[in-house]
Short mmCIF file of C-alpha atoms in Angstrom, two decimals:
data_model
loop_
_atom_site.label_atom_id
_atom_site.label_comp_id
_atom_site.label_asym_id
_atom_site.label_seq_id
_atom_site.Cartn_x
_atom_site.Cartn_y
_atom_site.Cartn_z
CA UNK A 235 192.66 -81.98 -206.78
CA UNK A 236 191.75 -85.54 -207.62
CA UNK A 237 192.39 -88.00 -204.80
CA UNK A 238 192.54 -91.77 -204.89
CA UNK A 239 192.26 -93.64 -201.63
CA UNK A 240 193.67 -97.13 -201.39
CA UNK A 241 192.94 -99.43 -198.47
CA UNK A 242 194.48 -101.13 -196.61
CA UNK A 243 197.95 -99.63 -196.72
CA UNK A 244 199.47 -102.78 -195.20
CA UNK A 245 198.14 -106.28 -194.80
CA UNK A 246 199.62 -109.54 -193.62
CA UNK A 247 197.77 -112.72 -194.41
CA UNK A 248 198.29 -116.43 -194.14
CA UNK A 249 199.13 -118.53 -197.14
CA UNK A 250 195.98 -119.87 -198.78
CA UNK A 251 193.69 -117.06 -197.71
CA UNK A 252 192.28 -114.26 -199.87
CA UNK A 253 192.89 -110.55 -199.50
CA UNK A 254 190.84 -107.69 -200.90
CA UNK A 255 192.34 -104.30 -201.73
CA UNK A 256 190.09 -101.32 -202.38
CA UNK A 257 190.74 -98.35 -204.61
CA UNK A 258 188.37 -95.39 -204.38
CA UNK A 259 188.27 -92.17 -206.29
CA UNK A 260 187.16 -89.65 -203.68
CA UNK A 261 186.11 -86.59 -205.59
CA UNK A 262 185.74 -87.73 -209.16
CA UNK A 263 184.28 -90.55 -211.15
CA UNK A 264 186.51 -93.06 -212.87
CA UNK A 265 185.27 -95.43 -215.53
CA UNK A 266 188.78 -96.79 -215.82
CA UNK A 267 191.18 -97.78 -213.08
CA UNK A 268 194.54 -99.50 -213.35
CA UNK A 269 196.23 -101.97 -211.02
CA UNK A 270 200.01 -102.13 -210.80
CA UNK A 271 202.37 -104.39 -208.95
CA UNK A 272 205.81 -103.28 -207.85
CA UNK A 273 208.59 -105.78 -207.23
CA UNK A 274 211.61 -104.88 -205.10
CA UNK A 275 214.09 -102.79 -207.07
CA UNK A 276 211.93 -103.10 -210.14
CA UNK A 277 209.46 -100.97 -211.95
CA UNK A 278 205.72 -100.90 -211.62
CA UNK A 279 204.15 -103.51 -213.81
CA UNK A 280 200.66 -102.99 -215.12
CA UNK A 281 198.54 -105.96 -214.09
CA UNK A 282 195.14 -105.06 -215.45
CA UNK A 283 192.80 -102.34 -216.58
CA UNK A 284 189.59 -102.22 -214.59
CA UNK A 285 186.50 -101.06 -216.48
CA UNK A 286 183.33 -100.01 -214.70
CA UNK A 287 180.47 -102.35 -215.45
CA UNK A 288 182.50 -104.79 -217.52
CA UNK A 289 185.28 -107.31 -217.22
CA UNK A 290 188.80 -106.24 -216.50
CA UNK A 291 191.46 -106.46 -219.16
CA UNK A 292 194.48 -108.38 -217.92
CA UNK A 293 198.04 -108.00 -219.14
CA UNK A 294 199.83 -110.98 -220.54
CA UNK A 295 201.07 -113.33 -217.84
CA UNK A 296 198.68 -112.12 -215.14
CA UNK A 297 196.36 -114.84 -213.84
CA UNK A 298 192.84 -113.51 -213.94
CA UNK A 299 191.56 -116.25 -211.63
CA UNK A 300 194.12 -115.35 -209.03
CA UNK A 301 193.81 -111.59 -209.19
CA UNK A 302 190.08 -110.88 -209.28
CA UNK A 303 189.12 -107.35 -210.21
CA UNK A 304 185.70 -105.86 -209.68
CA UNK A 305 184.80 -102.33 -210.75
CA UNK A 306 181.25 -102.17 -209.46
CA UNK A 307 180.81 -98.42 -209.39
CA UNK A 308 182.32 -95.28 -210.85
CA UNK A 309 184.29 -94.67 -207.66
CA UNK A 310 185.39 -98.12 -206.53
CA UNK A 311 187.55 -100.89 -207.90
CA UNK A 312 188.69 -103.87 -205.88
CA UNK A 313 191.54 -106.30 -206.37
CA UNK A 314 191.21 -109.64 -204.60
CA UNK A 315 194.28 -111.83 -204.35
CA UNK A 316 192.84 -115.32 -204.04
CA UNK A 317 194.60 -118.23 -202.35
CA UNK A 318 197.57 -116.02 -201.65
CA UNK A 319 201.08 -117.44 -201.56
CA UNK A 320 204.34 -115.90 -200.37
CA UNK A 321 205.32 -115.10 -203.96
CA UNK A 322 202.28 -112.80 -204.14
CA UNK A 323 203.88 -110.60 -201.50
CA UNK A 324 204.39 -107.26 -203.15
CA UNK A 325 203.40 -103.60 -203.27
CA UNK A 326 200.16 -103.07 -205.20
CA UNK A 327 199.18 -99.62 -206.46
CA UNK A 328 196.01 -98.50 -208.17
CA UNK A 329 195.49 -95.57 -210.48
CA UNK A 330 192.32 -93.87 -211.63
CA UNK A 331 191.61 -91.67 -214.60
CA UNK A 332 189.53 -88.58 -213.94
CA UNK A 333 187.02 -88.67 -216.77
CA UNK A 334 185.37 -85.44 -215.66
CA UNK A 335 188.49 -83.39 -215.55
CA UNK A 336 190.90 -82.24 -218.20
CA UNK A 337 191.81 -85.39 -220.01
CA UNK A 338 195.46 -84.67 -220.12
CA UNK A 339 198.51 -85.46 -218.08
CA UNK A 340 196.77 -84.81 -214.78
CA UNK A 341 194.07 -87.29 -215.68
CA UNK A 342 195.84 -90.06 -213.77
CA UNK A 343 195.96 -90.17 -210.00
CA UNK A 344 197.66 -92.91 -208.01
CA UNK A 345 196.69 -94.42 -204.70
CA UNK A 346 199.25 -94.66 -201.91
CA UNK A 347 199.70 -98.40 -202.39
CA UNK A 348 199.14 -101.56 -200.38
CA UNK A 349 202.00 -103.62 -198.99
CA UNK A 350 200.88 -107.25 -199.00
CA UNK A 351 202.88 -109.80 -197.06
CA UNK A 352 201.85 -113.45 -197.26
CA UNK A 353 203.27 -115.64 -194.52
CA UNK B 86 206.93 -104.50 -226.18
CA UNK B 87 207.57 -100.87 -225.49
CA UNK B 88 210.29 -100.08 -223.02
CA UNK B 89 211.42 -97.30 -220.73
CA UNK B 90 215.01 -97.36 -219.50
CA UNK B 91 216.72 -95.36 -216.80
CA UNK B 92 219.79 -95.76 -214.65
CA UNK B 93 219.10 -97.34 -211.27
CA UNK B 94 221.15 -95.15 -208.98
CA UNK B 95 222.38 -91.56 -208.71
CA UNK B 96 224.36 -89.97 -205.93
CA UNK B 97 224.52 -86.16 -205.63
CA UNK B 98 225.86 -83.71 -203.08
CA UNK B 99 223.37 -81.51 -201.29
CA UNK B 100 223.08 -78.19 -203.10
CA UNK B 101 224.24 -79.55 -206.44
CA UNK B 102 221.98 -80.26 -209.40
CA UNK B 103 220.70 -83.77 -210.03
CA UNK B 104 220.10 -84.95 -213.56
CA UNK B 105 218.15 -88.16 -214.09
CA UNK B 106 218.03 -89.55 -217.60
CA UNK B 107 215.53 -91.79 -219.33
CA UNK B 108 215.09 -93.30 -222.78
CA UNK B 109 211.92 -94.69 -224.25
CA UNK B 110 211.02 -96.56 -227.38
CA UNK B 111 207.43 -95.67 -228.26
CA UNK B 112 207.56 -92.79 -230.74
CA UNK B 113 203.78 -92.33 -230.47
CA UNK B 114 203.88 -91.49 -226.76
CA UNK B 115 201.64 -88.53 -226.04
CA UNK B 116 202.87 -87.56 -222.61
CA UNK B 117 206.00 -88.31 -220.63
CA UNK B 118 206.06 -88.14 -216.87
CA UNK B 119 208.32 -88.00 -213.88
CA UNK B 120 207.00 -89.53 -210.68
CA UNK B 121 208.56 -89.51 -207.23
CA UNK B 122 208.20 -92.36 -204.76
CA UNK B 123 209.31 -92.03 -201.17
CA UNK B 124 209.91 -95.16 -199.07
CA UNK B 125 206.73 -97.17 -198.52
CA UNK B 126 204.60 -94.60 -200.28
CA UNK B 127 202.68 -94.38 -203.54
CA UNK B 128 203.56 -92.32 -206.54
CA UNK B 129 203.55 -88.56 -206.65
CA UNK B 130 203.37 -86.90 -210.04
CA UNK B 131 206.22 -84.41 -210.15
CA UNK B 132 205.89 -83.06 -213.62
CA UNK B 133 205.01 -84.02 -217.16
CA UNK B 134 205.78 -82.90 -220.66
CA UNK B 135 203.67 -83.12 -223.76
CA UNK B 136 205.40 -84.86 -226.63
CA UNK B 137 205.49 -81.77 -228.85
CA UNK B 138 207.42 -79.75 -226.25
CA UNK B 139 211.16 -79.86 -225.77
CA UNK B 140 211.47 -78.19 -222.40
CA UNK B 141 209.40 -77.48 -219.35
CA UNK B 142 210.46 -75.68 -216.19
CA UNK B 143 208.64 -75.77 -212.88
CA UNK B 144 210.46 -74.16 -209.95
CA UNK B 145 213.50 -76.36 -209.24
CA UNK B 146 212.53 -78.91 -211.87
CA UNK B 147 213.50 -78.77 -215.52
CA UNK B 148 212.39 -81.41 -218.00
CA UNK B 149 214.15 -81.76 -221.33
CA UNK B 150 212.75 -83.88 -224.14
CA UNK B 151 214.67 -84.92 -227.24
CA UNK B 152 211.98 -86.59 -229.29
CA UNK B 153 214.36 -87.53 -232.10
CA UNK B 154 216.57 -89.52 -229.72
CA UNK B 155 213.62 -90.50 -227.47
CA UNK B 156 215.51 -89.14 -224.49
CA UNK B 157 213.96 -87.48 -221.46
CA UNK B 158 215.76 -85.91 -218.51
CA UNK B 159 214.80 -84.41 -215.18
CA UNK B 160 217.03 -81.80 -213.61
CA UNK B 161 216.55 -80.92 -209.94
CA UNK B 162 218.32 -77.71 -209.04
CA UNK B 163 219.76 -77.15 -205.55
CA UNK B 164 219.12 -80.75 -204.49
CA UNK B 165 217.94 -81.09 -200.89
CA UNK B 166 217.79 -84.06 -198.51
CA UNK B 167 214.04 -84.15 -199.01
CA UNK B 168 214.62 -84.97 -202.65
CA UNK B 169 215.97 -88.37 -201.68
CA UNK B 170 213.56 -90.85 -203.30
CA UNK B 171 213.07 -93.07 -206.31
CA UNK B 172 212.22 -91.22 -209.50
CA UNK B 173 210.25 -92.99 -212.20
CA UNK B 174 210.17 -91.98 -215.81
CA UNK B 175 206.95 -93.02 -217.55
CA UNK B 176 205.35 -92.72 -220.95
CA UNK B 177 201.71 -92.68 -221.90
CA UNK B 178 201.01 -94.86 -224.88
CA UNK B 179 198.36 -94.35 -227.50
CA UNK B 180 195.97 -96.73 -225.68
CA UNK B 181 196.40 -94.62 -222.54
CA UNK B 182 198.44 -97.20 -220.66
CA UNK B 183 201.31 -95.77 -218.66
CA UNK B 184 204.60 -97.66 -218.89
CA UNK B 185 207.18 -97.05 -216.20
CA UNK B 186 210.94 -97.33 -216.11
CA UNK B 187 212.58 -99.23 -213.25
CA UNK B 188 213.20 -96.06 -211.29
CA UNK B 189 216.35 -94.15 -210.32
CA UNK B 190 217.20 -94.05 -206.64
CA UNK B 191 218.52 -90.59 -205.81
CA UNK B 192 220.89 -90.52 -202.86
CA UNK B 193 221.89 -87.18 -201.35
CA UNK B 194 225.37 -86.78 -199.92
CA UNK B 195 225.89 -84.23 -197.13
#
């Protein structure tokens, strides 16, 4: 079945530095990928929709200059948290839509998430 | 905006059935999902139901959909310790975005 690989699974960085998270679709092509953020004891919040070859679409309240998204190929989207601060510490999860497969419920596959801790 | 609501916590004895409930507001949702998240892990799609169905059964899992009341439930028969996790209800909107509820933490009592 469709697999999405997310890397790294855990990262600790110093305040003020930038961190890049990768999301790869391993056996399918994805023109659209989604980035979610999960707060403790809260739901997953959609941050942005990543579109291959064009600019990402950000949800209201998400700073596009802080959370840079690049979808350079049909199998890779990256999320870069720039000038990270402790309040950016969270669990980030990506999701990819399998355009080649049956475009139904199983069209969405999630990565295993990245735990970011900013110290 | 559209909303998905579910209770935050459920405690069930091992061997009993667990029923997790969810309500949603978007009447144009095409698919509704149940995802499972174990500690520190990503999301695992458990099951889904198309909006024109009212029931779906898959082994120990039964999904019931009441479209009129916008109510979705997940029943896990013969609950085991391995079922301990957070269960997210989610809806797929017309623009293909998936909106999640806050998740129900299922705790299994011995």
